[in-house]
Amino acid sequence: MTTMVKPHSWADIDRQALLHNLARVRELAPGKRVCTVIKANAYGHGVHALAETLMPRLGDKDLAAVATLSEALALSETLTTHPILILRGPLDAEEMDLILHKGFHWTLHSVRQADLLKHWLSQNSGKLPALNIWLKLNTGMNRLGLYTSDLQQIWHWLQSLYAPGARVLMSHFATADETGHALAQTQQLNFNQMTASLPGAQNTARSLSASAGIIALPRAHHDIVRPGIMLYGVSPMEGHNGADEGLLPVMSLKSRLLTINQIKAGETVGYGASYQCPEDMPIGVVGIGYGDGYPRHVPSGTPVLIHAAGKVWQAPLAGRVSMDVLTVDLRGIPAQPGDEVLLWGQAWGNTLPAETIALQAGTIAYELFCQITSRVKLFYR
Ligand SMILES: *Cc1c(COP(=O)(O)O)cnc(C)c1O
């Protein structure tokens, strides 16, 4: 028999905030088709619940994107109404076969993937299946994407197949999150030049912008925008918070105070004895650590919010984050064991941006979200 126990750490997932952020995408990119990016378990938010929430708000021509075939297969159990794009495309012949049978959209970013398709066609004569191909161009990211000469050849070959299905010309920015970065301009130029060199491509849909492009590069919106992080309420722009772009945090990571210790001046707290109490003071122990996905690398001083005695207090971390707990300086805060603690997100009318914690950890909120572990229970509101 299993008994219900209260989780020590949990995340409230705010469905209304998600829909608000989707509406914000439509405001910033009016009239554009939207490909909602819900890879990596919807950036740690739980892909099925998020797909369920988004589905009724997607337009006829909108889609959802994930990174891999296995993510697409899982998502297709929930998202039955809209096409699913596999950003990484097929890895081998077996994946190619499944993708074509399932009718997924997929990116073709390498000559090898074109060869996989050629091989498939040679093995499967008869009626052509729908080829829902997003041709990914390398415009300067130099990661995944076709170079000009390969693109030309593959384009001509695809045209000659007269296969049914969707075609999209896409690329991805390397630096759109840095305002005014020259490479973002170069990539737009390259994208326009590369696509202009393809005969008959004028009527093919184009997709260039993820969240940063949606926010900062309106001329790069083209036909389909691909928002990821902004759906979750985070700004991809350097030095910005979600609020700066009119976004609301979707995930609020929470825990509780387990215990409060009175520590003497000069004594230290936690592993490595990295924090020394400057005076006799209360130290709160909170039931969350890196085993839940809270980053170990944040230094003492990183803020948490505590709901105590009917008010909200900001407390700084004191000492290293350990696997199951972290410790906070409770001087001047009338906290009690059991009081709730907000690690990032929104609660009790206050916001603690995930961006703030990410900055302290030397990373980005994307990574914080993806690192949330299965010990954190997700509650959908
Ligand atoms: C992940 C991804 C996105 C979404 O990026 P955000 O910065 O989260 O908006 C869009 N396009 C591609 C190709 C991606 O890999």
mmCIF file of C-alpha atoms and ligand atoms in Angstrom:
data_model
loop_
_atom_site.group_PDB
_atom_site.id
_atom_site.type_symbol
_atom_site.label_atom_id
_atom_site.label_comp_id
_atom_site.label_asym_id
_atom_site.label_seq_id
_atom_site.Cartn_x
_atom_site.Cartn_y
_atom_site.Cartn_z
ATOM 1 C CA MET A 1 0.000 0.000 0.000
ATOM 2 C CA THR A 2 1.257 3.465 -0.790
ATOM 3 C CA THR A 3 0.457 6.389 1.414
ATOM 4 C CA MET A 4 0.208 10.000 0.308
ATOM 5 C CA VAL A 5 3.014 12.066 1.707
ATOM 6 C CA LYS A 6 3.599 15.753 1.286
ATOM 7 C CA PRO A 7 6.478 16.460 -1.082
ATOM 8 C CA HIS A 8 9.421 18.354 0.368
ATOM 9 C CA SER A 9 9.849 20.162 -2.913
ATOM 10 C CA TRP A 10 7.359 20.853 -5.633
ATOM 11 C CA ALA A 11 6.655 23.183 -8.531
ATOM 12 C CA ASP A 12 3.393 24.928 -9.215
ATOM 13 C CA ILE A 13 2.816 25.121 -12.960
ATOM 14 C CA ASP A 14 0.532 27.981 -13.909
ATOM 15 C CA ARG A 15 -1.470 27.115 -17.027
ATOM 16 C CA GLN A 16 -2.942 30.627 -17.264
ATOM 17 C CA ALA A 17 0.553 32.109 -17.331
ATOM 18 C CA LEU A 18 1.455 29.755 -20.173
ATOM 19 C CA LEU A 19 -1.565 30.895 -22.190
ATOM 20 C CA HIS A 20 -0.773 34.505 -21.382
ATOM 21 C CA ASN A 21 2.753 33.999 -22.749
ATOM 22 C CA LEU A 22 1.401 32.364 -25.911
ATOM 23 C CA ALA A 23 -0.875 35.381 -26.367
ATOM 24 C CA ARG A 24 2.214 37.573 -25.915
ATOM 25 C CA VAL A 25 3.937 35.678 -28.746
ATOM 26 C CA ARG A 26 0.965 36.420 -30.982
ATOM 27 C CA GLU A 27 1.089 40.091 -29.979
ATOM 28 C CA LEU A 28 4.783 40.334 -30.836
ATOM 29 C CA ALA A 29 4.460 38.338 -34.059
ATOM 30 C CA PRO A 30 0.959 39.166 -35.264
ATOM 31 C CA GLY A 31 -0.515 36.894 -37.898
ATOM 32 C CA LYS A 32 2.424 34.489 -37.868
ATOM 33 C CA ARG A 33 2.084 30.731 -37.560
ATOM 34 C CA VAL A 34 3.367 29.518 -34.202
ATOM 35 C CA CYS A 35 5.432 26.398 -33.643
ATOM 36 C CA THR A 36 5.434 25.966 -29.854
ATOM 37 C CA VAL A 37 8.682 24.366 -28.729
ATOM 38 C CA ILE A 38 8.020 21.786 -26.012
ATOM 39 C CA LYS A 39 11.161 19.658 -26.234
ATOM 40 C CA ALA A 40 12.958 18.307 -23.143
ATOM 41 C CA ASN A 41 9.672 17.592 -21.370
ATOM 42 C CA ALA A 42 8.488 21.126 -22.125
ATOM 43 C CA TYR A 43 11.670 22.560 -20.590
ATOM 44 C CA GLY A 44 11.004 20.506 -17.459
ATOM 45 C CA HIS A 45 7.391 21.669 -17.060
ATOM 46 C CA GLY A 46 5.748 18.361 -18.063
ATOM 47 C CA VAL A 47 5.041 17.954 -21.763
ATOM 48 C CA HIS A 48 1.672 16.207 -21.591
ATOM 49 C CA ALA A 49 -0.007 18.721 -19.305
ATOM 50 C CA LEU A 50 1.432 21.603 -21.292
ATOM 51 C CA ALA A 51 0.395 20.147 -24.645
ATOM 52 C CA GLU A 52 -3.092 19.617 -23.265
ATOM 53 C CA THR A 53 -3.208 23.264 -22.141
ATOM 54 C CA LEU A 54 -1.824 24.653 -25.387
ATOM 55 C CA MET A 55 -3.832 22.482 -27.785
ATOM 56 C CA PRO A 56 -7.132 24.401 -27.718
ATOM 57 C CA ARG A 57 -5.237 27.682 -28.273
ATOM 58 C CA LEU A 58 -3.248 26.595 -31.306
ATOM 59 C CA GLY A 59 -4.446 27.903 -34.651
ATOM 60 C CA ASP A 60 -5.207 25.670 -37.636
ATOM 61 C CA LYS A 61 -1.727 26.100 -39.050
ATOM 62 C CA ASP A 62 0.240 26.042 -35.797
ATOM 63 C CA LEU A 63 2.465 23.169 -34.663
ATOM 64 C CA ALA A 64 4.501 21.856 -31.786
ATOM 65 C CA ALA A 65 8.194 20.966 -31.881
ATOM 66 C CA VAL A 66 10.321 18.521 -29.944
ATOM 67 C CA ALA A 67 13.952 17.507 -30.410
ATOM 68 C CA THR A 68 13.825 13.751 -30.941
ATOM 69 C CA LEU A 69 11.694 10.995 -32.420
ATOM 70 C CA SER A 70 11.059 9.426 -29.020
ATOM 71 C CA GLU A 71 9.826 12.780 -27.732
ATOM 72 C CA ALA A 72 7.562 13.053 -30.780
ATOM 73 C CA LEU A 73 6.139 9.566 -30.240
ATOM 74 C CA ALA A 74 5.355 10.365 -26.603
ATOM 75 C CA LEU A 75 3.850 13.745 -27.467
ATOM 76 C CA SER A 76 1.678 12.272 -30.217
ATOM 77 C CA GLU A 77 -0.305 10.426 -27.535
ATOM 78 C CA THR A 78 -1.514 13.766 -26.194
ATOM 79 C CA LEU A 79 -1.224 16.162 -29.090
ATOM 80 C CA THR A 80 -3.524 14.624 -31.649
ATOM 81 C CA THR A 81 -4.774 17.768 -33.358
ATOM 82 C CA HIS A 82 -1.616 19.417 -34.684
ATOM 83 C CA PRO A 83 1.534 18.341 -36.507
ATOM 84 C CA ILE A 84 4.664 17.602 -34.528
ATOM 85 C CA LEU A 85 8.062 18.767 -35.763
ATOM 86 C CA ILE A 86 11.208 16.788 -34.877
ATOM 87 C CA LEU A 87 13.966 19.396 -34.703
ATOM 88 C CA ARG A 88 16.816 16.936 -34.851
ATOM 89 C CA GLY A 89 15.393 14.907 -37.735
ATOM 90 C CA PRO A 90 16.074 11.195 -38.287
ATOM 91 C CA LEU A 91 19.237 9.572 -36.983
ATOM 92 C CA ASP A 92 19.157 6.374 -39.042
ATOM 93 C CA ALA A 93 17.075 4.299 -41.462
ATOM 94 C CA GLU A 94 14.815 2.963 -38.742
ATOM 95 C CA GLU A 95 13.966 6.464 -37.515
ATOM 96 C CA MET A 96 13.423 7.633 -41.089
ATOM 97 C CA ASP A 97 10.913 4.843 -41.620
ATOM 98 C CA LEU A 98 8.977 5.603 -38.420
ATOM 99 C CA ILE A 99 8.921 9.337 -39.087
ATOM 100 C CA LEU A 100 7.503 8.838 -42.567
ATOM 101 C CA HIS A 101 4.910 6.331 -41.387
ATOM 102 C CA LYS A 102 3.780 8.588 -38.569
ATOM 103 C CA GLY A 103 3.647 11.663 -40.794
ATOM 104 C CA PHE A 104 5.776 13.776 -38.468
ATOM 105 C CA HIS A 105 7.399 16.962 -39.681
ATOM 106 C CA TRP A 106 11.183 16.764 -39.543
ATOM 107 C CA THR A 107 14.218 18.871 -40.217
ATOM 108 C CA LEU A 108 16.589 17.825 -42.927
ATOM 109 C CA HIS A 109 19.856 19.416 -41.872
ATOM 110 C CA SER A 110 22.507 17.139 -43.351
ATOM 111 C CA VAL A 111 23.404 15.363 -46.575
ATOM 112 C CA ARG A 112 23.299 12.133 -44.613
ATOM 113 C CA GLN A 113 19.613 12.668 -43.843
ATOM 114 C CA ALA A 114 18.912 13.279 -47.521
ATOM 115 C CA ASP A 115 20.638 9.955 -48.185
ATOM 116 C CA LEU A 116 18.442 8.266 -45.571
ATOM 117 C CA LEU A 117 15.400 9.551 -47.434
ATOM 118 C CA LYS A 118 16.793 8.447 -50.806
ATOM 119 C CA HIS A 119 17.440 5.008 -49.386
ATOM 120 C CA TRP A 120 13.924 4.823 -47.947
ATOM 121 C CA LEU A 121 12.413 5.807 -51.306
ATOM 122 C CA SER A 122 14.466 3.152 -53.089
ATOM 123 C CA GLN A 123 13.135 0.505 -50.705
ATOM 124 C CA ASN A 124 9.501 1.656 -50.758
ATOM 125 C CA SER A 125 8.115 1.954 -54.242
ATOM 126 C CA GLY A 126 4.573 3.020 -54.983
ATOM 127 C CA LYS A 127 2.683 5.998 -53.642
ATOM 128 C CA LEU A 128 4.894 8.669 -52.083
ATOM 129 C CA PRO A 129 4.131 9.445 -48.455
ATOM 130 C CA ALA A 130 3.761 13.044 -47.269
ATOM 131 C CA LEU A 131 7.235 14.505 -46.923
ATOM 132 C CA ASN A 132 6.877 17.169 -44.257
ATOM 133 C CA ILE A 133 10.382 18.508 -44.511
ATOM 134 C CA TRP A 134 11.888 21.534 -42.870
ATOM 135 C CA LEU A 135 15.104 22.221 -44.745
ATOM 136 C CA LYS A 136 17.500 23.631 -42.208
ATOM 137 C CA LEU A 137 20.081 26.042 -43.588
ATOM 138 C CA ASN A 138 23.381 26.775 -41.949
ATOM 139 C CA THR A 139 23.456 30.562 -41.917
ATOM 140 C CA GLY A 140 26.260 30.990 -39.380
ATOM 141 C CA MET A 141 25.497 28.893 -36.309
ATOM 142 C CA ASN A 142 27.727 26.173 -37.790
ATOM 143 C CA ARG A 143 25.982 23.443 -35.865
ATOM 144 C CA LEU A 144 23.151 21.709 -37.741
ATOM 145 C CA GLY A 145 22.271 22.936 -41.199
ATOM 146 C CA LEU A 146 22.923 22.572 -44.926
ATOM 147 C CA TYR A 147 25.598 24.558 -46.722
ATOM 148 C CA THR A 148 24.743 26.380 -49.938
ATOM 149 C CA SER A 149 25.913 23.830 -52.516
ATOM 150 C CA ASP A 150 24.307 20.858 -50.734
ATOM 151 C CA LEU A 151 21.149 22.863 -50.242
ATOM 152 C CA GLN A 152 20.926 23.581 -53.974
ATOM 153 C CA GLN A 153 21.253 19.911 -54.883
ATOM 154 C CA ILE A 154 18.829 18.671 -52.256
ATOM 155 C CA TRP A 155 16.309 21.354 -53.161
ATOM 156 C CA HIS A 156 16.362 20.388 -56.857
ATOM 157 C CA TRP A 157 16.051 16.716 -56.001
ATOM 158 C CA LEU A 158 13.125 17.320 -53.630
ATOM 159 C CA GLN A 159 11.357 19.467 -56.243
ATOM 160 C CA SER A 160 11.797 16.684 -58.793
ATOM 161 C CA LEU A 161 10.014 14.166 -56.537
ATOM 162 C CA TYR A 162 6.688 16.020 -56.691
ATOM 163 C CA ALA A 163 5.946 14.530 -53.269
ATOM 164 C CA PRO A 164 3.000 15.776 -51.228
ATOM 165 C CA GLY A 165 3.545 17.372 -47.813
ATOM 166 C CA ALA A 166 4.724 20.561 -46.165
ATOM 167 C CA ARG A 167 8.011 22.295 -46.975
ATOM 168 C CA VAL A 168 9.625 24.906 -44.769
ATOM 169 C CA LEU A 169 12.931 26.706 -45.108
ATOM 170 C CA MET A 170 14.391 27.311 -41.683
ATOM 171 C CA SER A 171 17.473 28.418 -39.814
ATOM 172 C CA HIS A 172 18.419 29.246 -36.240
ATOM 173 C CA PHE A 173 20.155 32.279 -34.688
ATOM 174 C CA ALA A 174 23.345 31.989 -32.648
ATOM 175 C CA THR A 175 23.257 35.435 -31.063
ATOM 176 C CA ALA A 176 19.727 36.855 -31.225
ATOM 177 C CA ASP A 177 19.731 37.124 -27.419
ATOM 178 C CA GLU A 178 22.478 39.773 -27.569
ATOM 179 C CA THR A 179 21.003 43.056 -28.730
ATOM 180 C CA GLY A 180 22.674 44.358 -31.878
ATOM 181 C CA HIS A 181 25.088 41.454 -32.364
ATOM 182 C CA ALA A 182 26.479 41.562 -35.907
ATOM 183 C CA LEU A 183 26.154 37.812 -36.494
ATOM 184 C CA ALA A 184 22.359 37.997 -36.210
ATOM 185 C CA GLN A 185 22.387 40.496 -39.104
ATOM 186 C CA THR A 186 24.758 38.321 -41.107
ATOM 187 C CA GLN A 187 22.569 35.273 -40.561
ATOM 188 C CA GLN A 188 19.488 37.118 -41.820
ATOM 189 C CA LEU A 189 21.408 38.207 -44.884
ATOM 190 C CA ASN A 190 22.673 34.682 -45.501
ATOM 191 C CA PHE A 191 19.189 33.243 -45.032
ATOM 192 C CA ASN A 192 17.738 35.659 -47.560
ATOM 193 C CA GLN A 193 20.532 35.017 -50.062
ATOM 194 C CA MET A 194 20.459 31.248 -49.703
ATOM 195 C CA THR A 195 16.691 31.039 -50.086
ATOM 196 C CA ALA A 196 16.699 33.508 -53.001
ATOM 197 C CA SER A 197 18.978 31.140 -54.895
ATOM 198 C CA LEU A 198 16.396 28.326 -54.801
ATOM 199 C CA PRO A 199 14.125 28.304 -57.865
ATOM 200 C CA GLY A 200 10.457 28.232 -56.928
ATOM 201 C CA ALA A 201 11.132 28.909 -53.253
ATOM 202 C CA GLN A 202 9.159 32.171 -53.153
ATOM 203 C CA ASN A 203 6.042 30.393 -51.972
ATOM 204 C CA THR A 204 7.745 28.135 -49.472
ATOM 205 C CA ALA A 205 7.130 28.961 -45.807
ATOM 206 C CA ARG A 206 10.097 30.305 -43.856
ATOM 207 C CA SER A 207 10.986 30.059 -40.189
ATOM 208 C CA LEU A 208 13.925 31.784 -38.562
ATOM 209 C CA SER A 209 13.045 33.086 -35.112
ATOM 210 C CA ALA A 210 13.002 31.407 -31.719
ATOM 211 C CA SER A 211 12.101 33.487 -28.640
ATOM 212 C CA ALA A 212 14.963 35.973 -28.943
ATOM 213 C CA GLY A 213 14.199 36.661 -32.595
ATOM 214 C CA ILE A 214 10.504 37.038 -31.788
ATOM 215 C CA ILE A 215 11.335 39.652 -29.153
ATOM 216 C CA ALA A 216 14.230 41.492 -30.764
ATOM 217 C CA LEU A 217 14.184 40.929 -34.531
ATOM 218 C CA PRO A 218 10.729 41.609 -35.983
ATOM 219 C CA ARG A 219 12.146 41.539 -39.517
ATOM 220 C CA ALA A 220 13.154 37.929 -38.938
ATOM 221 C CA HIS A 221 9.675 36.666 -38.062
ATOM 222 C CA HIS A 222 8.937 35.405 -41.606
ATOM 223 C CA ASP A 223 6.020 32.903 -41.720
ATOM 224 C CA ILE A 224 6.469 30.657 -38.697
ATOM 225 C CA VAL A 225 7.934 31.618 -35.310
ATOM 226 C CA ARG A 226 9.303 29.000 -32.904
ATOM 227 C CA PRO A 227 8.910 30.190 -29.292
ATOM 228 C CA GLY A 228 10.367 28.048 -26.527
ATOM 229 C CA ILE A 229 11.670 29.736 -23.397
ATOM 230 C CA MET A 230 9.319 32.725 -23.628
ATOM 231 C CA LEU A 231 6.306 30.407 -23.359
ATOM 232 C CA TYR A 232 7.614 29.522 -19.918
ATOM 233 C CA GLY A 233 7.836 33.177 -18.929
ATOM 234 C CA VAL A 234 11.565 33.705 -19.249
ATOM 235 C CA SER A 235 13.296 36.323 -21.366
ATOM 236 C CA PRO A 236 16.125 34.985 -23.508
ATOM 237 C CA MET A 237 17.544 38.506 -23.795
ATOM 238 C CA GLU A 238 20.747 39.135 -21.898
ATOM 239 C CA GLY A 239 20.123 41.147 -18.745
ATOM 240 C CA HIS A 240 16.332 40.985 -19.089
ATOM 241 C CA ASN A 241 13.668 39.272 -17.012
ATOM 242 C CA GLY A 242 10.413 37.846 -18.342
ATOM 243 C CA ALA A 243 8.554 40.834 -16.906
ATOM 244 C CA ASP A 244 10.522 43.138 -19.238
ATOM 245 C CA GLU A 245 8.867 41.386 -22.196
ATOM 246 C CA GLY A 246 5.423 41.196 -20.580
ATOM 247 C CA LEU A 247 5.792 37.506 -19.745
ATOM 248 C CA LEU A 248 4.625 35.641 -16.635
ATOM 249 C CA PRO A 249 6.572 32.840 -14.941
ATOM 250 C CA VAL A 250 4.949 29.453 -15.447
ATOM 251 C CA MET A 251 7.016 27.414 -12.987
ATOM 252 C CA SER A 252 7.216 28.301 -9.305
ATOM 253 C CA LEU A 253 9.655 26.063 -7.454
ATOM 254 C CA LYS A 254 8.844 25.647 -3.781
ATOM 255 C CA SER A 255 9.867 23.898 -0.621
ATOM 256 C CA ARG A 256 9.494 24.263 3.146
ATOM 257 C CA LEU A 257 11.578 25.171 6.119
ATOM 258 C CA LEU A 258 12.408 21.901 7.846
ATOM 259 C CA THR A 259 14.078 23.300 10.911
ATOM 260 C CA ILE A 260 15.653 26.432 12.344
ATOM 261 C CA ASN A 261 18.959 26.341 14.215
ATOM 262 C CA GLN A 262 20.467 29.022 16.469
ATOM 263 C CA ILE A 263 24.123 29.139 15.494
ATOM 264 C CA LYS A 264 26.860 30.865 17.475
ATOM 265 C CA ALA A 265 29.070 33.631 16.094
ATOM 266 C CA GLY A 266 32.155 32.193 14.396
ATOM 267 C CA GLU A 267 30.635 28.781 13.712
ATOM 268 C CA THR A 268 30.218 27.585 10.160
ATOM 269 C CA VAL A 269 27.323 26.132 8.180
ATOM 270 C CA GLY A 270 27.293 23.147 5.815
ATOM 271 C CA TYR A 271 29.828 21.371 3.599
ATOM 272 C CA GLY A 272 33.214 22.941 3.271
ATOM 273 C CA ALA A 273 32.387 25.250 6.186
ATOM 274 C CA SER A 274 32.087 27.941 3.525
ATOM 275 C CA TYR A 275 29.770 30.201 5.523
ATOM 276 C CA GLN A 276 30.813 31.584 8.869
ATOM 277 C CA CYS A 277 28.180 33.231 11.078
ATOM 278 C CA PRO A 278 29.184 36.844 11.788
ATOM 279 C CA GLU A 279 27.046 36.841 14.940
ATOM 280 C CA ASP A 280 24.723 34.552 16.871
ATOM 281 C CA MET A 281 21.981 33.996 14.348
ATOM 282 C CA PRO A 282 19.148 31.737 13.157
ATOM 283 C CA ILE A 283 19.854 29.485 10.170
ATOM 284 C CA GLY A 284 16.907 27.931 8.370
ATOM 285 C CA VAL A 285 17.213 24.523 6.691
ATOM 286 C CA VAL A 286 15.059 24.232 3.554
ATOM 287 C CA GLY A 287 13.993 20.851 2.110
ATOM 288 C CA ILE A 288 15.410 21.232 -1.380
ATOM 289 C CA GLY A 289 18.867 20.739 -2.851
ATOM 290 C CA TYR A 290 20.685 19.772 -6.009
ATOM 291 C CA GLY A 291 19.024 16.343 -5.841
ATOM 292 C CA ASP A 292 15.850 18.220 -6.751
ATOM 293 C CA GLY A 293 17.584 20.273 -9.399
ATOM 294 C CA TYR A 294 18.321 23.439 -7.466
ATOM 295 C CA PRO A 295 21.766 24.496 -8.732
ATOM 296 C CA ARG A 296 24.673 23.681 -6.429
ATOM 297 C CA HIS A 297 26.805 26.426 -7.891
ATOM 298 C CA VAL A 298 24.902 29.415 -6.514
ATOM 299 C CA PRO A 299 26.893 31.282 -3.860
ATOM 300 C CA SER A 300 25.878 32.415 -0.387
ATOM 301 C CA GLY A 301 23.717 35.495 -0.740
ATOM 302 C CA THR A 302 21.496 34.076 -3.513
ATOM 303 C CA PRO A 303 17.924 35.010 -2.537
ATOM 304 C CA VAL A 304 14.931 32.847 -1.660
ATOM 305 C CA LEU A 305 11.509 34.123 -0.606
ATOM 306 C CA ILE A 306 9.887 32.897 2.606
ATOM 307 C CA HIS A 307 6.218 33.184 3.513
ATOM 308 C CA ALA A 308 6.277 33.709 7.268
ATOM 309 C CA ALA A 309 3.843 35.310 9.708
ATOM 310 C CA GLY A 310 1.585 36.348 6.828
ATOM 311 C CA LYS A 311 4.294 38.291 5.000
ATOM 312 C CA VAL A 312 6.909 37.636 2.333
ATOM 313 C CA TRP A 313 10.582 37.930 3.272
ATOM 314 C CA GLN A 314 13.698 37.680 1.219
ATOM 315 C CA ALA A 315 16.427 35.549 2.776
ATOM 316 C CA PRO A 316 19.937 34.944 1.444
ATOM 317 C CA LEU A 317 21.482 31.503 1.127
ATOM 318 C CA ALA A 318 24.122 30.846 3.783
ATOM 319 C CA GLY A 319 26.544 28.050 2.929
ATOM 320 C CA ARG A 320 26.708 25.486 0.150
ATOM 321 C CA VAL A 321 23.669 23.866 -1.398
ATOM 322 C CA SER A 322 23.698 20.145 -0.605
ATOM 323 C CA MET A 323 21.796 17.262 -2.210
ATOM 324 C CA ASP A 324 18.662 17.364 -0.074
ATOM 325 C CA VAL A 325 18.731 20.692 1.727
ATOM 326 C CA LEU A 326 19.992 24.226 1.571
ATOM 327 C CA THR A 327 20.509 26.729 4.361
ATOM 328 C CA VAL A 328 19.390 30.347 4.667
ATOM 329 C CA ASP A 329 20.136 33.306 6.888
ATOM 330 C CA LEU A 330 16.944 34.008 8.871
ATOM 331 C CA ARG A 331 18.060 37.110 10.732
ATOM 332 C CA GLY A 332 15.085 39.423 11.229
ATOM 333 C CA ILE A 333 12.595 36.925 9.774
ATOM 334 C CA PRO A 334 9.909 35.488 12.108
ATOM 335 C CA ALA A 335 9.925 32.122 10.324
ATOM 336 C CA GLN A 336 8.709 28.779 11.667
ATOM 337 C CA PRO A 337 9.436 25.237 10.553
ATOM 338 C CA GLY A 338 6.854 24.318 7.893
ATOM 339 C CA ASP A 339 6.794 27.796 6.334
ATOM 340 C CA GLU A 340 6.853 27.764 2.545
ATOM 341 C CA VAL A 341 9.884 28.875 0.586
ATOM 342 C CA LEU A 342 9.962 30.044 -3.048
ATOM 343 C CA LEU A 343 13.166 29.233 -4.930
ATOM 344 C CA TRP A 344 12.039 30.896 -8.187
ATOM 345 C CA GLY A 345 8.808 31.887 -9.864
ATOM 346 C CA GLN A 346 5.834 33.685 -8.407
ATOM 347 C CA ALA A 347 3.966 33.327 -5.092
ATOM 348 C CA TRP A 348 2.106 35.409 -2.539
ATOM 349 C CA GLY A 349 2.041 38.341 -4.934
ATOM 350 C CA ASN A 350 5.846 38.366 -5.283
ATOM 351 C CA THR A 351 8.183 37.308 -8.051
ATOM 352 C CA LEU A 352 11.657 35.834 -7.830
ATOM 353 C CA PRO A 353 12.766 35.510 -11.462
ATOM 354 C CA ALA A 354 14.437 32.252 -12.480
ATOM 355 C CA GLU A 355 16.754 34.555 -14.440
ATOM 356 C CA THR A 356 18.102 35.936 -11.120
ATOM 357 C CA ILE A 357 18.993 32.478 -9.862
ATOM 358 C CA ALA A 358 20.439 31.475 -13.234
ATOM 359 C CA LEU A 359 22.734 34.503 -13.173
ATOM 360 C CA GLN A 360 23.972 33.502 -9.712
ATOM 361 C CA ALA A 361 24.583 29.965 -10.947
ATOM 362 C CA GLY A 362 26.481 31.164 -14.013
ATOM 363 C CA THR A 363 23.925 29.631 -16.354
ATOM 364 C CA ILE A 364 20.596 30.363 -18.038
ATOM 365 C CA ALA A 365 17.065 29.616 -16.863
ATOM 366 C CA TYR A 366 16.735 27.051 -19.680
ATOM 367 C CA GLU A 367 19.226 24.844 -17.863
ATOM 368 C CA LEU A 368 17.672 25.363 -14.429
ATOM 369 C CA PHE A 369 14.306 24.183 -15.746
ATOM 370 C CA CYS A 370 15.762 21.175 -17.533
ATOM 371 C CA GLN A 371 17.617 20.111 -14.401
ATOM 372 C CA ILE A 372 14.510 19.774 -12.220
ATOM 373 C CA THR A 373 14.493 16.129 -11.136
ATOM 374 C CA SER A 374 11.672 13.630 -10.665
ATOM 375 C CA ARG A 375 11.742 14.263 -6.918
ATOM 376 C CA VAL A 376 9.989 17.574 -7.573
ATOM 377 C CA LYS A 377 6.273 17.011 -7.853
ATOM 378 C CA LEU A 378 4.555 19.155 -10.480
ATOM 379 C CA PHE A 379 1.146 20.636 -9.595
ATOM 380 C CA TYR A 380 -0.886 22.151 -12.415
ATOM 381 C CA ARG A 381 -3.071 25.156 -11.572
HETATM 382 C C1 LIG B 1 15.027 24.940 -28.881
HETATM 383 C C2 LIG B 1 14.778 25.552 -30.196
HETATM 384 C C3 LIG B 1 13.884 26.625 -30.322
HETATM 385 C C4 LIG B 1 13.291 27.350 -29.137
HETATM 386 O O1 LIG B 1 14.273 28.229 -28.615
HETATM 387 P P1 LIG B 1 13.945 29.277 -27.449
HETATM 388 O O2 LIG B 1 15.188 30.069 -27.316
HETATM 389 O O3 LIG B 1 13.684 28.435 -26.227
HETATM 390 O O4 LIG B 1 12.765 30.048 -27.863
HETATM 391 C C5 LIG B 1 13.575 27.054 -31.600
HETATM 392 N N1 LIG B 1 14.153 26.499 -32.697
HETATM 393 C C6 LIG B 1 15.044 25.491 -32.595
HETATM 394 C C7 LIG B 1 15.648 24.929 -33.828
HETATM 395 C C8 LIG B 1 15.406 24.999 -31.364
HETATM 396 O O5 LIG B 1 16.307 24.017 -31.261
#
